Short mmCIF file of C-alpha atoms (C1' of nucleotides) in Angstrom, two decimals:
data_model
loop_
_atom_site.label_atom_id
_atom_site.label_comp_id
_atom_site.label_asym_id
_atom_site.label_seq_id
_atom_site.Cartn_x
_atom_site.Cartn_y
_atom_site.Cartn_z
CA MET A 193 -36.44 0.15 -2.77
CA GLN A 194 -40.06 -0.77 -3.35
CA SER A 195 -39.80 0.41 -6.93
CA GLN A 196 -40.71 -1.98 -9.75
CA ILE A 197 -37.66 -0.77 -11.55
CA VAL A 198 -34.70 -2.93 -10.74
CA ALA A 199 -31.57 -1.16 -9.64
CA VAL A 200 -28.77 -1.46 -12.15
CA THR A 201 -25.05 -0.91 -11.99
CA VAL A 202 -23.24 1.70 -14.01
CA SER A 203 -21.71 -0.96 -16.23
CA ASP A 204 -25.20 -2.36 -16.97
CA LEU A 205 -26.19 0.92 -18.60
CA ARG A 206 -24.37 -0.04 -21.79
CA ASN A 207 -27.08 -2.61 -22.50
CA ILE A 208 -30.07 -0.47 -21.64
CA LYS A 209 -32.36 1.12 -24.20
CA GLU A 210 -32.68 4.84 -24.79
CA GLY A 211 -35.46 6.25 -22.64
CA ASP A 212 -35.66 3.35 -20.21
CA GLU A 213 -36.12 4.14 -16.58
CA VAL A 214 -33.33 3.05 -14.26
CA VAL A 215 -32.42 3.17 -10.59
CA LEU A 216 -28.77 3.61 -9.71
CA ASN A 217 -27.32 3.27 -6.23
CA GLY A 218 -23.93 4.62 -5.35
CA TRP A 219 -21.84 7.48 -4.08
CA LEU A 220 -22.16 11.08 -5.15
CA GLN A 221 -18.65 11.52 -6.44
CA GLU A 222 -19.01 15.10 -7.60
CA ILE A 223 -21.61 17.72 -8.13
CA ARG A 224 -21.45 20.68 -10.46
CA LEU A 225 -24.20 23.20 -9.92
CA LEU A 226 -24.90 25.66 -12.68
CA LYS A 227 -27.69 28.17 -12.64
CA ASN A 228 -30.40 26.17 -14.33
CA ILE A 229 -28.84 22.75 -14.72
CA SER A 230 -26.70 20.51 -12.53
CA PHE A 231 -24.46 17.59 -13.20
CA LEU A 232 -23.81 14.88 -10.67
CA VAL A 233 -21.40 12.02 -11.04
CA LEU A 234 -22.52 8.79 -9.43
CA ARG A 235 -19.98 6.09 -8.73
CA ASP A 236 -20.62 2.47 -7.92
CA HIS A 237 -18.26 -0.50 -7.89
CA THR A 238 -18.46 -0.77 -11.67
CA GLY A 239 -17.80 2.80 -12.72
CA THR A 240 -19.15 6.31 -12.91
CA ILE A 241 -22.03 7.93 -14.77
CA GLN A 242 -23.16 11.50 -15.25
CA ILE A 243 -26.56 12.29 -13.82
CA THR A 244 -28.12 15.39 -15.36
CA SER A 245 -30.62 17.27 -13.29
CA LYS A 246 -32.89 20.16 -14.23
CA PRO A 247 -35.22 22.13 -11.94
CA ASP A 248 -38.34 21.32 -13.95
CA THR A 249 -37.75 17.58 -14.32
CA THR A 250 -36.06 16.69 -11.04
CA SER A 251 -38.12 16.63 -7.90
CA GLY A 252 -36.35 18.25 -4.99
CA TYR A 253 -33.90 20.01 -7.26
CA ASP A 254 -33.27 22.75 -4.72
CA LYS A 255 -31.92 20.17 -2.24
CA LEU A 256 -28.98 19.34 -4.50
CA ALA A 257 -26.99 22.32 -3.27
CA GLN A 258 -26.89 20.84 0.23
CA MET A 259 -25.56 17.47 -0.82
CA THR A 260 -22.00 16.65 0.12
CA ARG A 261 -19.54 14.61 -1.88
CA GLU A 262 -19.49 10.88 -1.12
CA THR A 263 -23.06 10.88 0.11
CA VAL A 264 -24.74 7.58 -0.66
CA ILE A 265 -27.61 8.20 -3.04
CA SER A 266 -30.24 6.40 -5.04
CA VAL A 267 -31.11 8.02 -8.35
CA THR A 268 -34.14 7.33 -10.49
CA GLY A 269 -34.00 8.59 -14.04
CA THR A 270 -34.08 7.82 -17.71
CA LEU A 271 -31.17 6.79 -19.82
CA THR A 272 -30.23 8.89 -22.80
CA ARG A 273 -27.49 8.84 -25.35
CA LYS A 274 -28.45 12.27 -26.68
CA THR A 275 -25.88 13.90 -24.55
CA GLN A 276 -22.88 16.14 -24.74
CA SER A 277 -21.18 14.17 -22.00
CA LYS A 278 -17.86 12.64 -22.89
CA SER A 279 -18.99 9.09 -22.17
CA GLY A 280 -21.85 9.48 -24.67
CA ILE A 281 -24.37 8.33 -22.09
CA GLU A 282 -26.11 9.99 -19.19
CA VAL A 283 -29.10 9.60 -16.92
CA LEU A 284 -31.72 12.36 -16.75
CA CYS A 285 -32.59 12.61 -13.10
CA LYS A 286 -36.23 12.35 -12.02
CA SER A 287 -35.59 11.98 -8.34
CA ILE A 288 -32.68 11.53 -6.03
CA LYS A 289 -32.80 10.03 -2.58
CA VAL A 290 -30.13 10.46 0.06
CA LEU A 291 -29.55 7.07 1.68
CA ASN A 292 -26.80 8.32 3.95
CA ALA A 293 -25.10 11.69 3.92
CA SER A 294 -21.35 12.08 4.07
CA LYS A 295 -19.55 14.43 6.41
CA SER A 296 -17.60 17.25 4.88
CA PRO A 297 -14.82 18.00 4.20
CA LEU A 298 -13.45 14.58 3.42
CA PRO A 299 -10.23 13.58 5.19
CA LEU A 300 -9.13 12.23 1.85
CA GLY A 301 -10.44 13.34 -1.52
CA ILE A 302 -11.45 10.55 -3.87
CA ILE A 303 -10.91 12.47 -7.09
CA ASP A 304 -8.93 15.47 -5.89
CA PRO A 305 -5.95 16.45 -8.01
CA VAL A 306 -3.74 16.58 -4.90
CA SER A 307 -2.42 13.18 -3.97
CA ALA A 308 -2.29 12.20 -0.31
CA ASP A 309 0.56 10.49 1.52
CA ILE A 310 0.31 6.75 1.86
CA GLU A 311 0.01 7.37 5.59
CA THR A 312 -3.10 9.52 5.21
CA ARG A 313 -4.47 7.06 2.70
CA LEU A 314 -4.03 4.08 4.99
CA THR A 315 -5.55 5.87 7.96
CA ASN A 316 -8.58 6.55 5.77
CA ARG A 317 -8.36 3.31 3.83
CA PHE A 318 -12.16 3.02 3.41
CA LEU A 319 -12.02 6.22 1.36
CA ASP A 320 -8.78 5.34 -0.37
CA LEU A 321 -10.29 2.07 -1.56
CA ARG A 322 -13.12 3.98 -3.23
CA LYS A 323 -10.60 5.14 -5.81
CA PRO A 324 -11.01 2.84 -8.77
CA GLU A 325 -7.27 2.54 -9.33
CA VAL A 326 -6.79 1.42 -5.72
CA ALA A 327 -9.70 -1.00 -5.80
CA LEU A 328 -8.25 -2.41 -8.99
CA ILE A 329 -5.22 -3.71 -7.12
CA PHE A 330 -7.42 -5.98 -5.04
CA ARG A 331 -9.63 -7.08 -7.88
CA THR A 332 -6.46 -8.03 -9.72
CA GLU A 333 -5.10 -9.86 -6.71
CA SER A 334 -8.36 -11.74 -6.33
CA GLU A 335 -8.31 -12.88 -9.95
CA LEU A 336 -4.66 -13.93 -9.74
CA LEU A 337 -5.31 -15.95 -6.64
CA TRP A 338 -8.44 -17.48 -8.08
CA GLY A 339 -6.49 -18.66 -11.13
CA MET A 340 -3.77 -20.14 -8.96
CA ARG A 341 -6.30 -21.88 -6.70
CA GLU A 342 -7.95 -23.38 -9.74
CA PHE A 343 -4.62 -24.63 -11.02
CA PHE A 344 -3.59 -26.26 -7.75
CA HIS A 345 -7.01 -27.74 -7.25
CA ASP A 346 -6.93 -29.21 -10.75
CA SER A 347 -3.42 -30.54 -10.07
CA GLY A 348 -4.66 -32.63 -7.16
CA PHE A 349 -3.80 -30.28 -4.32
CA VAL A 350 -5.95 -30.10 -1.21
CA GLU A 351 -6.51 -26.67 0.24
CA VAL A 352 -5.70 -26.81 3.95
CA HIS A 353 -5.66 -24.48 6.92
CA THR A 354 -2.95 -24.93 9.50
CA PRO A 355 -2.74 -23.26 12.92
CA LYS A 356 -1.44 -19.74 13.21
CA ILE A 357 -0.93 -20.01 16.96
CA VAL A 358 1.98 -22.31 17.49
CA ALA A 359 4.27 -23.50 20.24
CA ALA A 360 7.46 -24.11 18.32
CA ALA A 361 10.45 -21.91 18.71
CA THR A 362 11.64 -20.12 15.64
CA GLU A 363 12.59 -22.00 12.47
CA GLY A 364 15.58 -19.73 12.43
CA GLY A 365 15.71 -16.44 10.62
CA ALA A 366 12.63 -14.41 11.32
CA ASP A 367 11.56 -13.48 14.83
CA LEU A 368 8.13 -14.46 16.11
CA PHE A 369 5.40 -12.51 17.82
CA PRO A 370 4.79 -13.98 21.26
CA VAL A 371 1.19 -14.43 22.35
CA GLN A 372 -0.08 -15.44 25.73
CA TYR A 373 -2.06 -18.64 25.24
CA PHE A 374 -3.79 -19.06 28.58
CA GLU A 375 -1.02 -20.27 30.87
CA LYS A 376 1.38 -21.10 28.03
CA GLN A 377 3.73 -19.11 25.88
CA ALA A 378 2.78 -19.34 22.22
CA TYR A 379 3.70 -17.56 19.00
CA LEU A 380 2.11 -16.41 15.79
CA ASN A 381 3.31 -18.67 13.03
CA GLN A 382 5.94 -17.29 10.67
CA SER A 383 5.00 -19.85 8.01
CA PRO A 384 2.95 -23.02 7.66
CA GLN A 385 6.13 -24.93 6.79
CA LEU A 386 6.24 -27.50 9.57
CA TYR A 387 2.53 -28.26 9.38
CA LYS A 388 2.57 -28.64 5.61
CA GLU A 389 5.28 -31.25 6.01
CA ILE A 390 3.38 -33.09 8.72
CA LEU A 391 0.46 -33.30 6.26
CA ILE A 392 2.76 -35.00 3.77
CA SER A 393 3.52 -37.60 6.39
CA ALA A 394 -0.23 -37.79 6.93
CA GLY A 395 -0.55 -38.95 3.34
CA MET A 396 -2.37 -35.94 1.90
CA ASN A 397 0.23 -36.00 -0.89
CA ARG A 398 -0.36 -32.51 -2.21
CA VAL A 399 -1.47 -29.57 -0.08
CA PHE A 400 -1.73 -25.86 -0.55
CA GLU A 401 -2.64 -23.11 1.80
CA VAL A 402 -3.37 -19.42 1.49
CA GLY A 403 -3.06 -17.71 4.81
CA PRO A 404 -1.37 -15.11 6.95
CA ALA A 405 2.24 -15.35 8.06
CA PHE A 406 3.69 -13.21 10.81
CA ARG A 407 7.23 -11.90 11.08
CA ALA A 408 8.33 -9.85 14.05
CA GLU A 409 11.09 -8.11 12.14
CA LYS A 410 11.54 -4.43 12.79
CA HIS A 411 12.04 -3.62 9.17
CA ASN A 412 10.71 -0.47 7.67
CA THR A 413 10.91 -0.82 3.93
CA PRO A 414 8.59 -0.66 0.90
CA ARG A 415 8.79 -4.44 0.45
CA HIS A 416 8.22 -5.83 3.96
CA LEU A 417 5.09 -6.45 6.00
CA ASN A 418 4.80 -7.92 9.47
CA GLU A 419 1.68 -9.77 8.43
CA PHE A 420 1.52 -10.96 4.86
CA THR A 421 -0.41 -13.50 2.83
CA SER A 422 1.55 -16.61 2.10
CA ILE A 423 0.63 -19.03 -0.65
CA ASP A 424 2.24 -22.31 0.27
CA ILE A 425 2.39 -25.71 -1.34
CA GLU A 426 3.96 -28.97 -0.32
CA MET A 427 4.04 -32.09 -2.49
CA GLY A 428 4.95 -35.66 -1.61
CA PHE A 429 7.17 -37.91 -3.72
CA ALA A 430 8.57 -34.83 -5.34
CA ASP A 431 11.76 -32.84 -5.50
CA HIS A 432 12.67 -29.20 -6.01
CA HIS A 433 12.35 -29.51 -9.79
CA ASP A 434 8.72 -30.59 -9.40
CA ALA A 435 8.12 -27.74 -6.98
CA MET A 436 9.64 -25.20 -9.36
CA HIS A 437 7.48 -26.53 -12.17
CA MET A 438 4.34 -26.15 -10.06
CA LEU A 439 5.33 -22.66 -9.10
CA GLN A 440 5.96 -21.60 -12.65
CA GLU A 441 2.70 -23.10 -13.91
CA GLY A 442 0.78 -21.76 -10.92
CA ILE A 443 1.86 -18.20 -11.59
CA LYS A 444 1.17 -18.57 -15.29
CA SER A 445 -2.30 -19.90 -14.51
CA GLY A 446 -3.00 -16.97 -12.21
CA LEU A 447 -2.01 -14.52 -14.90
CA LYS A 448 -3.87 -16.46 -17.58
CA HIS A 449 -7.02 -16.38 -15.48
CA LEU A 450 -6.70 -12.66 -14.96
CA VAL A 451 -6.11 -11.92 -18.64
CA SER A 452 -8.84 -14.21 -19.98
CA HIS A 453 -11.57 -13.61 -17.39
CA ARG A 454 -11.06 -9.94 -16.72
CA PRO A 455 -9.66 -8.23 -19.82
CA ASP A 456 -11.43 -5.11 -18.54
CA ILE A 457 -9.21 -5.10 -15.47
CA VAL A 458 -6.09 -5.75 -17.49
CA ALA A 459 -7.02 -2.92 -19.87
CA SER A 460 -7.45 -0.40 -17.09
CA LEU A 461 -4.20 -1.24 -15.34
CA SER A 462 -1.40 1.23 -15.85
CA GLN A 463 0.97 -1.68 -16.06
CA GLN A 464 0.98 -4.10 -18.99
CA VAL A 465 0.23 -7.68 -17.93
CA GLU A 466 1.52 -10.58 -19.96
CA VAL A 467 1.45 -14.32 -19.41
CA PRO A 468 5.04 -15.59 -19.51
CA VAL A 469 5.77 -18.12 -22.23
CA GLY A 470 7.97 -21.18 -21.70
CA ASP A 471 10.08 -22.07 -18.69
CA PHE A 472 11.37 -19.45 -16.30
CA PRO A 473 15.16 -19.25 -16.66
CA LYS A 474 17.33 -20.73 -13.91
CA ILE A 475 20.65 -19.57 -12.62
CA THR A 476 22.60 -21.19 -9.80
CA TYR A 477 23.89 -19.32 -6.80
CA ARG A 478 27.46 -20.00 -7.94
CA GLU A 479 26.71 -18.63 -11.42
CA CYS A 480 25.34 -15.49 -9.75
CA ILE A 481 28.63 -15.06 -7.91
CA ARG A 482 30.53 -15.34 -11.17
CA LYS A 483 28.26 -12.81 -12.85
CA LEU A 484 28.65 -10.39 -9.96
CA ASP A 485 32.38 -10.88 -10.10
CA SER A 486 32.36 -9.66 -13.69
CA HIS A 487 30.54 -6.56 -12.43
CA GLY A 488 33.28 -6.01 -9.88
CA GLU A 489 31.16 -7.26 -6.99
CA ALA A 490 33.08 -9.72 -4.87
CA VAL A 491 30.77 -12.20 -3.12
CA LYS A 492 32.09 -14.93 -0.87
CA PHE A 493 30.41 -18.32 -1.10
CA GLY A 494 27.93 -18.36 1.78
CA ASP A 495 27.10 -14.66 1.59
CA ASP A 496 23.59 -13.61 0.76
CA PHE A 497 23.16 -11.13 -2.07
CA THR A 498 22.55 -7.50 -1.20
CA PRO A 499 19.63 -5.67 -2.82
CA GLU A 500 22.17 -3.88 -5.01
CA GLN A 501 23.63 -7.17 -6.19
CA LEU A 502 20.20 -8.62 -6.85
CA LYS A 503 19.48 -5.64 -9.08
CA LEU A 504 22.54 -6.49 -11.14
CA ILE A 505 21.48 -10.12 -11.44
CA GLY A 506 17.86 -9.19 -12.14
CA ALA A 507 18.91 -6.88 -14.96
CA GLU A 508 19.97 -9.98 -16.92
CA PHE A 509 16.42 -11.30 -17.04
CA THR A 510 13.26 -9.84 -18.49
CA GLY A 511 10.81 -11.44 -16.08
CA PHE A 512 10.68 -14.22 -13.52
CA TYR A 513 13.83 -16.28 -12.93
CA PHE A 514 14.98 -18.87 -10.45
CA ILE A 515 18.15 -18.71 -8.39
CA THR A 516 18.93 -22.32 -7.46
CA GLU A 517 21.40 -24.31 -5.37
CA TRP A 518 21.78 -21.88 -2.49
CA PRO A 519 24.46 -22.66 0.10
CA SER A 520 23.03 -24.95 2.78
CA SER A 521 24.31 -22.52 5.39
CA LEU A 522 21.92 -19.85 4.09
CA ARG A 523 18.79 -22.00 4.13
CA ALA A 524 16.47 -23.25 6.83
CA PHE A 525 17.24 -26.54 8.56
CA TYR A 526 14.58 -28.46 6.62
CA THR A 527 16.24 -27.75 3.27
CA HIS A 528 17.63 -30.83 1.57
CA PRO A 529 21.35 -30.71 0.71
CA LYS A 530 22.31 -31.42 -2.88
CA PRO A 531 23.46 -35.06 -3.07
CA GLY A 532 27.14 -35.12 -3.98
CA ASP A 533 27.70 -31.45 -3.13
CA GLU A 534 26.29 -30.87 0.31
CA THR A 535 27.62 -27.33 0.67
CA VAL A 536 24.74 -26.33 -1.55
CA SER A 537 21.09 -27.34 -1.36
CA ASN A 538 18.20 -28.43 -3.55
CA SER A 539 16.69 -25.01 -3.03
CA PHE A 540 15.47 -22.13 -5.12
CA ASP A 541 14.16 -18.60 -4.93
CA LEU A 542 11.86 -17.19 -7.54
CA GLN A 543 12.94 -13.69 -8.38
CA TYR A 544 11.59 -10.83 -10.40
CA ARG A 545 14.19 -8.13 -10.86
CA GLU A 546 15.65 -7.66 -7.36
CA PHE A 547 12.53 -8.97 -5.64
CA GLU A 548 12.37 -12.35 -3.99
CA ILE A 549 8.86 -13.66 -4.57
CA THR A 550 9.14 -17.26 -3.48
CA SER A 551 11.44 -19.45 -1.48
CA GLY A 552 11.34 -23.21 -1.91
CA ALA A 553 13.24 -26.46 -1.79
CA GLN A 554 13.24 -30.16 -1.62
CA ARG A 555 12.92 -30.90 2.09
CA VAL A 556 14.89 -33.22 4.28
CA HIS A 557 12.81 -36.38 4.80
CA ASP A 558 15.31 -38.51 6.71
CA PRO A 559 14.70 -37.96 10.46
CA ALA A 560 18.34 -38.48 11.42
CA MET A 561 19.51 -35.92 8.88
CA LEU A 562 16.81 -33.53 10.03
CA GLU A 563 17.94 -33.74 13.65
CA GLU A 564 21.50 -33.18 12.59
CA ARG A 565 20.47 -30.17 10.52
CA LEU A 566 18.55 -28.74 13.49
CA ARG A 567 21.62 -29.04 15.68
CA SER A 568 23.84 -27.48 13.06
CA LYS A 569 21.53 -24.44 13.14
CA ASN A 570 21.80 -24.33 16.94
CA LEU A 571 18.19 -25.42 17.36
CA ASN A 572 17.12 -27.97 19.93
CA PRO A 573 15.45 -31.05 18.37
CA ASP A 574 13.46 -31.51 21.60
CA ASP A 575 11.57 -28.31 20.79
CA PHE A 576 10.54 -29.85 17.48
CA SER A 577 9.42 -33.29 18.61
CA PHE A 578 5.83 -32.72 17.45
CA TYR A 579 7.33 -32.19 14.01
CA LEU A 580 10.13 -34.77 14.06
CA ASN A 581 7.69 -37.53 15.06
CA ALA A 582 6.01 -37.17 11.70
CA PHE A 583 9.31 -38.11 10.05
CA ARG A 584 9.88 -41.28 12.07
CA TYR A 585 6.97 -43.37 10.82
CA GLY A 586 7.25 -43.12 7.06
CA MET A 587 7.74 -39.65 5.60
CA PRO A 588 7.85 -39.48 1.80
CA PRO A 589 10.46 -37.37 0.05
CA HIS A 590 8.83 -34.04 -0.54
CA ALA A 591 9.28 -30.49 -1.72
CA GLY A 592 7.41 -27.20 -1.68
CA TRP A 593 7.54 -23.45 -1.50
CA GLY A 594 6.01 -20.33 -0.02
CA LEU A 595 5.06 -17.32 -2.09
CA GLY A 596 4.34 -13.82 -0.85
CA LEU A 597 1.06 -12.80 -2.47
CA GLU A 598 1.60 -9.09 -1.85
CA ARG A 599 5.04 -9.28 -3.40
CA LEU A 600 3.57 -10.94 -6.45
CA SER A 601 1.00 -8.14 -6.77
CA LEU A 602 3.77 -5.61 -6.20
CA ILE A 603 5.77 -6.76 -9.18
CA ILE A 604 2.86 -7.55 -11.48
CA LEU A 605 1.28 -4.16 -10.87
CA ASN A 606 4.62 -2.37 -10.59
CA LEU A 607 3.67 -0.82 -7.25
CA GLN A 608 6.16 1.31 -5.37
CA ASN A 609 5.26 0.13 -1.88
CA ILE A 610 4.04 -3.25 -0.65
CA ARG A 611 1.55 -1.50 1.62
CA GLU A 612 -0.35 -0.72 -1.59
CA ALA A 613 -0.85 -4.45 -2.13
CA ILE A 614 -2.55 -5.26 1.17
CA LEU A 615 -5.84 -3.84 2.37
CA PHE A 616 -4.83 -3.08 5.93
CA PRO A 617 -1.07 -3.33 6.26
CA ARG A 618 0.60 -4.36 9.47
CA ASP A 619 3.96 -2.68 9.35
CA ARG A 620 6.53 -1.58 11.88
CA THR A 621 4.13 0.83 13.58
CA ARG A 622 0.64 0.35 12.21
CA ILE A 623 -1.98 -1.86 13.82
CA THR A 624 -5.05 0.19 12.83
CA PRO A 625 -7.25 0.27 10.90
"C1'" G B 47 19.49 -4.21 15.98
"C1'" C B 48 22.38 -0.22 13.28
"C1'" C B 49 22.28 4.33 10.18
"C1'" C B 50 19.95 8.54 7.69
"C1'" C B 51 15.64 11.81 7.00
"C1'" G B 52 11.01 14.27 7.93
"C1'" G B 53 6.49 16.54 10.80
"C1'" U B 54 3.28 23.96 8.10
"C1'" A B 55 -4.83 24.75 6.87
"C1'" G B 56 -9.30 18.86 5.63
"C1'" U B 57 -5.44 17.26 1.70
"C1'" G B 58 -0.70 18.22 -0.70
"C1'" U B 59 2.98 21.97 -0.39
"C1'" A B 60 6.35 26.98 -0.35
"C1'" G B 61 9.05 29.17 3.26
"C1'" U B 62 16.22 27.41 6.59
"C1'" G B 63 16.64 33.79 11.84
"C1'" G B 64 13.52 39.84 10.97
"C1'" C B 65 10.71 41.09 4.24
"C1'" C B 66 5.58 35.62 7.79
"C1'" U B 67 -0.74 39.50 10.90
"C1'" A B 68 3.07 32.35 6.55
"C1'" U B 69 2.98 30.89 -0.23
"C1'" C B 70 0.35 28.21 -3.76
"C1'" A B 71 -2.95 24.42 -5.22
"C1'" U B 72 -6.93 21.53 -3.90
"C1'" A B 73 -10.92 20.89 -0.57
"C1'" C B 74 -14.70 23.65 2.18
"C1'" G B 75 -18.52 28.07 2.61
"C1'" G B 76 -20.87 32.15 -0.23
"C1'" G B 77 -21.86 34.60 -5.10
"C1'" C B 78 -22.11 34.66 -10.74
"C1'" C B 79 -22.90 31.29 -14.91
"C1'" U B 80 -28.70 26.58 -19.40
"C1'" G B 81 -24.53 21.59 -20.63
"C1'" U B 82 -20.61 21.02 -17.33
"C1'" C B 83 -17.17 16.96 -17.51
"C1'" G B 84 -9.49 18.67 -14.16
"C1'" A B 85 -15.78 23.44 -15.43
"C1'" G B 86 -14.69 28.79 -15.22
"C1'" C B 87 -14.67 33.66 -12.66
"C1'" C B 88 -15.18 36.63 -7.87
"C1'" C B 89 -15.19 36.70 -2.38
"C1'" G B 90 -14.29 34.17 2.16
"C1'" U B 91 -12.88 30.44 6.22
"C1'" G B 92 -8.77 27.52 7.47
"C1'" A B 93 -2.11 25.61 9.50
"C1'" C B 94 3.71 26.19 11.71
"C1'" U B 95 3.88 18.11 16.04
"C1'" C B 96 4.66 18.92 21.55
"C1'" G B 97 7.88 20.66 25.67
"C1'" G B 98 12.19 23.23 26.99
"C1'" G B 99 16.34 26.38 25.48
"C1'" U B 100 19.37 30.24 22.57
"C1'" C B 101 18.36 35.18 20.62
"C1'" C B 102 16.36 41.99 20.63
"C1'" A B 103 13.70 38.52 17.22
"C1'" A B 104 12.24 31.32 16.00
"C1'" A B 105 7.99 27.90 11.25
"C1'" U B 106 13.33 28.62 10.59
"C1'" C B 107 18.87 27.37 15.30
"C1'" C B 108 19.83 23.72 19.74
"C1'" C B 109 18.10 19.66 23.20
"C1'" G B 110 14.35 16.17 24.46
"C1'" G B 111 9.52 13.72 23.73
"C1'" C B 112 5.75 12.01 20.40
"C1'" C B 113 4.52 10.52 15.42
"C1'" G B 114 6.13 9.06 10.68
"C1'" G B 115 9.34 7.84 6.17
"C1'" G B 116 13.70 5.43 4.05
"C1'" G B 117 18.44 2.46 3.85
"C1'" C B 118 21.16 -1.83 5.90
"C1'" G B 119 20.60 -6.50 8.25
"C1'" C B 120 16.76 -10.44 7.92
"C1'" C B 121 13.11 -12.26 4.97
"C1'" A B 122 7.82 -13.67 1.20
#
RNA sequence: GCCCCGGUAGUGUAGUGGCCUAUCAUACGGGCCUGUCGAGCCCGUGACUCGGGUCCAAAUCCCGGCCGGGGCGCCA
């Protein structure tokens, strides 16, 4: 790339003058050879452009026939808008250099009309991700997350990174992956929960973390992953109402950032993206039971809702909604009971249709209550002393939540399978690529 | 953990006992075509997950293995 001409991206071509010489680097997406003229389509991370090549103006024209799809090429040519191409712009090829040839046939076609199974796609994820519509998922996710980060940062939150290799036994609920840590038994953390709380005791006041969470659950569904990205916050001197407010505003900020900074992304999504206006509606667990009752679904207090029941509840709302005041028996030990009605808790889930996106609550801050709650869940407080100690020397009241990033992408992009929302999913059977 | 379902060319499929030396599309190879853009037309290459069994006969039925998908539970 010793050329004086600076390489440009496909999207840059819009602003380039007729007749200007350009260099484009990218993949040879397709090649149509006719007798005395050939059309190539070059793709880079910004789009595709037709490269027109003629024997008398392209050096090495006869080598085109040997080129395979997805070969990495560098094209030098002149831009013209006097074209019959549908985009109204094309590059007349002077020379084309093969930077790295691609094997053929491809294990997965980038633009083939036949669609591959998700299995084939994931095995060949590097090819799958070359599809603009697949790449778009991750560009969207990045923008969403960036907007949320900005919001939490501006709201006084400190971004932290807590250990993923932990000693503690389970918090209850999900199973943990054991790892051998030298001579000790350790586990991959199922959530940063306990560490976030310790940081509140440490006086950091407001923390957030974006990181992996591991669940050793043998589920095999389109909405579960064994490694997912958890966005977590914890705030001191706050209750569940404050946490819900932060969640609502955080999600809105993510969407706002996406819509305002990348209207191009939003426009090319198959799914319409809108920033919710106003407060997300709230419904209590008990109200849900009453609603389900009117649908002929009998739910006992203390039962969790089935996916079918959540669909019925979700049908009553157009977008995000909170289900609040869950029975204490259904929530983790650190969930604060509701004062005056301790059978329920100061807890909430953020839902979108039948999908649970976030789980949060005001946390127990009183060490005696916390120990009692541990015992009531058949957990041994001795196993949690590293955590309980943080509550014994001045722990502020606090609240927080954890949000599944892939689930958020799933619902915002209306994906059919959560594996679509993560680059390299770790599911029941897959650990490669 | 429980319960269902599936595995046919590179990719995606049709075929549920003989009509299968296995369908179609796409991809791939070759040929024709001065402007294509889901290019078109012609020719060609290419596959029954593995092992055992039943049967005159198995892609097809049975058993087991391997690999995968989905539902429930649990959860983000």
